[in-house]
Amino acid sequence: MNPAPSVQPDKDVFCGSAAITELSARLAMDTEADISDDQITAILGPGTVDAFRYARGCLQGSVRRTTGEPAFCHSADIAMRAADLGYPRPVIEVCLLHDIVEERSSDVAELAHCQDEIAARFDPTVAEDVRLCTNRYSILIRSLAVPEGLAFGPESREPLRQVLTALRNGLPEPMRQRFQAELDRLTGYFLDELDLSGGAAKARLNRRFTVMSEVRLQSYRLFLQELGDDSRQRPSSEGFHEVPLVVKALDMVDNLRTSDAANLGGLERILLKTESYLDNSFYLHEHVRQAGREDATTFLYIYDYLKHQLIEQLRERQRALEYLADTRFGILARYLGQQIGRLQEKYKIGDSPVEQLAQLRDQIRERNMPGSPPPKES
C-alpha cells in the first residue's frame, strides 16, 4: 500500500485578474471567439491589438502537441504573463509573435517568407527579436534531404555534413548569404562536437525518434548561444538587450506548466531545454554586473523566476504521480524525485519555491513599473 500523497495547498498560481483567466479560457475553448479590441487592450495594453490578431490568424488551426489546445493559447498566455509582470508593449508583441515562424515554416523558403512578412508589418526591433526567438537551426535541419539508415554514432557526422553542404549549395545566392551564419555553425563546431549516442535509448522506446530528432534537440544549444551573444552585442542595446531572453524564459515557464506528468519523453525534453537555457545564460550575470546594467534589466530576476518555476512544476508532477505509484508510473515518480533533488542542489533552490516566486514577481514588476501598486487578485 502506498503512503498517501503529501498535501501542499500553496501553489504557484497565475495571479492575474478574472479578465485574464476568462480570456485565456475563451481562447482555449473557442477558436472563433469574438475578442474585441477593447478587451485585448485592457489586458495586454495599448498598441498590442495588431500583434494579437496577426498571431491568432497565423496560428489558426495549429494545435499544441502537449495539450491539444489551439497553439495561439500558448502565445497569448505568455503575453498575459508578460503583461502581468509589467513588461512593455514590445515584449508583449514578441511574446505573441514568437512561435509564428516555426509553426508556419517547413523549409528555408517558408522561413524567409515568414520573417519578411513580420519585418514588413512590425517595428524593426520587434522583428529582430522575433527572429532571435525563432529556432532557425531546427527549421534548417527539418528541411534536409537526409539519407535513410543513419546510426546513432560518430559515423553519421559526415553524411550530415554532406546534406548540409548540399542544402547550402542548392540555395539561391541571396538566401545562402542570409542564412550563412546558421549554416556555418551547423557545419562547423556543432557537427564536430555532435554526440548522438544518447538518442539510441530514446529510439528504442519510440520508433518515431530518429537521428534527426536527436540532431534537432541538440541544435537547441546553438539557438541559446545566439540569444546570449545577441544580448551582449546588439548595437542599440546600451550594454545588454534582454527581450529575447525574457520571452524565451516565459515561453519555458508556460511549457513547464503545461507539460504532461506521465510522459517521460516530454518531461525529459522540457527539462533538458530549461536546464540548457539556465546553464547557457548563467555567464550573463557577470556581464550584466560588469556593464553596470543591474538596475536596468530584469534578466537576473527572470532567470531566478524560471529556475524556481522548474522546481515547483516538477514537484507538482511528482505529487500527481504519487497517486499512480503502484503502477509503472512509480519509476517516473522516483525519477522526478531524483531530478528535483539534483536541480535544487545545482541551482540553490530552497524548500519554498512558491514563496520565492511571489517575491520575484513583485521584484520584476517593481523593476518594470517602479512604484506601481500590486494588481488586484481575483
PDB file of N, CA and C in Angstrom, residues 15-51:
ATOM      1  N   CYS A  15      -1.409  34.744 -10.959  1.00  0.00           N
ATOM      2  CA  CYS A  15      -2.090  35.720 -10.101  1.00  0.00           C
ATOM      3  C   CYS A  15      -2.713  36.853 -10.906  1.00  0.00           C
ATOM      4  N   GLY A  16      -3.278  36.546 -12.023  1.00  0.00           N
ATOM      5  CA  GLY A  16      -3.893  37.578 -12.824  1.00  0.00           C
ATOM      6  C   GLY A  16      -5.332  37.829 -12.419  1.00  0.00           C
ATOM      7  N   SER A  17      -5.949  38.742 -13.117  1.00  0.00           N
ATOM      8  CA  SER A  17      -7.326  39.105 -12.814  1.00  0.00           C
ATOM      9  C   SER A  17      -8.287  38.096 -13.426  1.00  0.00           C
ATOM     10  N   ALA A  18      -9.558  38.233 -13.052  1.00  0.00           N
ATOM     11  CA  ALA A  18     -10.584  37.361 -13.629  1.00  0.00           C
ATOM     12  C   ALA A  18     -10.669  37.553 -15.140  1.00  0.00           C
ATOM     13  N   ALA A  19     -10.402  38.768 -15.609  1.00  0.00           N
ATOM     14  CA  ALA A  19     -10.457  39.033 -17.049  1.00  0.00           C
ATOM     15  C   ALA A  19      -9.393  38.234 -17.797  1.00  0.00           C
ATOM     16  N   ILE A  20      -8.217  38.087 -17.180  1.00  0.00           N
ATOM     17  CA  ILE A  20      -7.142  37.317 -17.816  1.00  0.00           C
ATOM     18  C   ILE A  20      -7.532  35.853 -17.934  1.00  0.00           C
ATOM     19  N   THR A  21      -7.989  35.272 -16.833  1.00  0.00           N
ATOM     20  CA  THR A  21      -8.331  33.848 -16.868  1.00  0.00           C
ATOM     21  C   THR A  21      -9.520  33.595 -17.793  1.00  0.00           C
ATOM     22  N   GLU A  22     -10.443  34.539 -17.856  1.00  0.00           N
ATOM     23  CA  GLU A  22     -11.593  34.373 -18.753  1.00  0.00           C
ATOM     24  C   GLU A  22     -11.150  34.401 -20.214  1.00  0.00           C
ATOM     25  N   LEU A  23     -10.274  35.350 -20.568  1.00  0.00           N
ATOM     26  CA  LEU A  23      -9.799  35.429 -21.948  1.00  0.00           C
ATOM     27  C   LEU A  23      -8.998  34.188 -22.313  1.00  0.00           C
ATOM     28  N   SER A  24      -8.140  33.741 -21.418  1.00  0.00           N
ATOM     29  CA  SER A  24      -7.340  32.544 -21.675  1.00  0.00           C
ATOM     30  C   SER A  24      -8.239  31.337 -21.933  1.00  0.00           C
ATOM     31  N   ALA A  25      -9.282  31.190 -21.117  1.00  0.00           N
ATOM     32  CA  ALA A  25     -10.202  30.060 -21.278  1.00  0.00           C
ATOM     33  C   ALA A  25     -10.985  30.160 -22.584  1.00  0.00           C
ATOM     34  N   ARG A  26     -11.404  31.359 -22.949  1.00  0.00           N
ATOM     35  CA  ARG A  26     -12.164  31.529 -24.194  1.00  0.00           C
ATOM     36  C   ARG A  26     -11.309  31.167 -25.406  1.00  0.00           C
ATOM     37  N   LEU A  27     -10.043  31.559 -25.384  1.00  0.00           N
ATOM     38  CA  LEU A  27      -9.153  31.236 -26.498  1.00  0.00           C
ATOM     39  C   LEU A  27      -8.922  29.732 -26.605  1.00  0.00           C
ATOM     40  N   ALA A  28      -8.920  29.051 -25.460  1.00  0.00           N
ATOM     41  CA  ALA A  28      -8.699  27.603 -25.458  1.00  0.00           C
ATOM     42  C   ALA A  28      -9.935  26.838 -25.917  1.00  0.00           C
ATOM     43  N   MET A  29     -11.117  27.335 -25.573  1.00  0.00           N
ATOM     44  CA  MET A  29     -12.350  26.593 -25.820  1.00  0.00           C
ATOM     45  C   MET A  29     -13.014  26.935 -27.148  1.00  0.00           C
ATOM     46  N   ASP A  30     -12.741  28.121 -27.678  1.00  0.00           N
ATOM     47  CA  ASP A  30     -13.451  28.557 -28.879  1.00  0.00           C
ATOM     48  C   ASP A  30     -12.489  29.328 -29.779  1.00  0.00           C
ATOM     49  N   THR A  31     -12.009  28.668 -30.835  1.00  0.00           N
ATOM     50  CA  THR A  31     -11.050  29.324 -31.724  1.00  0.00           C
ATOM     51  C   THR A  31     -11.681  30.465 -32.515  1.00  0.00           C
ATOM     52  N   GLU A  32     -12.998  30.514 -32.549  1.00  0.00           N
ATOM     53  CA  GLU A  32     -13.695  31.575 -33.277  1.00  0.00           C
ATOM     54  C   GLU A  32     -14.241  32.644 -32.336  1.00  0.00           C
ATOM     55  N   ALA A  33     -13.867  32.588 -31.066  1.00  0.00           N
ATOM     56  CA  ALA A  33     -14.401  33.543 -30.095  1.00  0.00           C
ATOM     57  C   ALA A  33     -14.136  34.978 -30.543  1.00  0.00           C
ATOM     58  N   ASP A  34     -15.154  35.803 -30.410  1.00  0.00           N
ATOM     59  CA  ASP A  34     -15.053  37.209 -30.804  1.00  0.00           C
ATOM     60  C   ASP A  34     -14.428  37.997 -29.656  1.00  0.00           C
ATOM     61  N   ILE A  35     -13.196  38.416 -29.828  1.00  0.00           N
ATOM     62  CA  ILE A  35     -12.482  39.194 -28.811  1.00  0.00           C
ATOM     63  C   ILE A  35     -12.381  40.624 -29.314  1.00  0.00           C
ATOM     64  N   SER A  36     -12.894  41.569 -28.554  1.00  0.00           N
ATOM     65  CA  SER A  36     -12.901  42.959 -29.002  1.00  0.00           C
ATOM     66  C   SER A  36     -11.534  43.610 -28.807  1.00  0.00           C
ATOM     67  N   ASP A  37     -11.302  44.693 -29.548  1.00  0.00           N
ATOM     68  CA  ASP A  37     -10.060  45.454 -29.381  1.00  0.00           C
ATOM     69  C   ASP A  37      -9.925  45.959 -27.952  1.00  0.00           C
ATOM     70  N   ASP A  38     -11.049  46.383 -27.371  1.00  0.00           N
ATOM     71  CA  ASP A  38     -11.012  46.906 -26.001  1.00  0.00           C
ATOM     72  C   ASP A  38     -10.594  45.823 -25.009  1.00  0.00           C
ATOM     73  N   GLN A  39     -11.069  44.597 -25.209  1.00  0.00           N
ATOM     74  CA  GLN A  39     -10.681  43.505 -24.312  1.00  0.00           C
ATOM     75  C   GLN A  39      -9.181  43.229 -24.401  1.00  0.00           C
ATOM     76  N   ILE A  40      -8.660  43.212 -25.621  1.00  0.00           N
ATOM     77  CA  ILE A  40      -7.223  42.976 -25.808  1.00  0.00           C
ATOM     78  C   ILE A  40      -6.415  44.081 -25.146  1.00  0.00           C
ATOM     79  N   THR A  41      -6.810  45.322 -25.384  1.00  0.00           N
ATOM     80  CA  THR A  41      -6.075  46.461 -24.835  1.00  0.00           C
ATOM     81  C   THR A  41      -6.135  46.479 -23.320  1.00  0.00           C
ATOM     82  N   ALA A  42      -7.298  46.132 -22.758  1.00  0.00           N
ATOM     83  CA  ALA A  42      -7.447  46.155 -21.298  1.00  0.00           C
ATOM     84  C   ALA A  42      -6.500  45.174 -20.621  1.00  0.00           C
ATOM     85  N   ILE A  43      -6.201  44.066 -21.270  1.00  0.00           N
ATOM     86  CA  ILE A  43      -5.369  43.026 -20.653  1.00  0.00           C
ATOM     87  C   ILE A  43      -3.905  43.146 -21.054  1.00  0.00           C
ATOM     88  N   LEU A  44      -3.647  43.405 -22.333  1.00  0.00           N
ATOM     89  CA  LEU A  44      -2.265  43.422 -22.820  1.00  0.00           C
ATOM     90  C   LEU A  44      -1.687  44.817 -22.971  1.00  0.00           C
ATOM     91  N   GLY A  45      -2.536  45.823 -22.927  1.00  0.00           N
ATOM     92  CA  GLY A  45      -2.042  47.191 -23.004  1.00  0.00           C
ATOM     93  C   GLY A  45      -2.197  47.794 -24.391  1.00  0.00           C
ATOM     94  N   PRO A  46      -2.063  49.118 -24.483  1.00  0.00           N
ATOM     95  CA  PRO A  46      -2.222  49.811 -25.762  1.00  0.00           C
ATOM     96  C   PRO A  46      -1.200  49.341 -26.795  1.00  0.00           C
ATOM     97  N   GLY A  47      -1.635  49.310 -28.051  1.00  0.00           N
ATOM     98  CA  GLY A  47      -0.723  49.005 -29.146  1.00  0.00           C
ATOM     99  C   GLY A  47      -0.481  47.536 -29.407  1.00  0.00           C
ATOM    100  N   THR A  48      -1.211  46.651 -28.731  1.00  0.00           N
ATOM    101  CA  THR A  48      -0.957  45.211 -28.883  1.00  0.00           C
ATOM    102  C   THR A  48      -1.995  44.501 -29.755  1.00  0.00           C
ATOM    103  N   VAL A  49      -3.018  45.222 -30.197  1.00  0.00           N
ATOM    104  CA  VAL A  49      -4.122  44.582 -30.927  1.00  0.00           C
ATOM    105  C   VAL A  49      -3.639  43.955 -32.229  1.00  0.00           C
ATOM    106  N   ASP A  50      -2.820  44.690 -32.993  1.00  0.00           N
ATOM    107  CA  ASP A  50      -2.382  44.176 -34.294  1.00  0.00           C
ATOM    108  C   ASP A  50      -1.583  42.883 -34.140  1.00  0.00           C
ATOM    109  N   ALA A  51      -0.652  42.846 -33.192  1.00  0.00           N
ATOM    110  CA  ALA A  51       0.147  41.631 -32.978  1.00  0.00           C
ATOM    111  C   ALA A  51      -0.740  40.475 -32.527  1.00  0.00           C
TER     112      ALA A  51
END
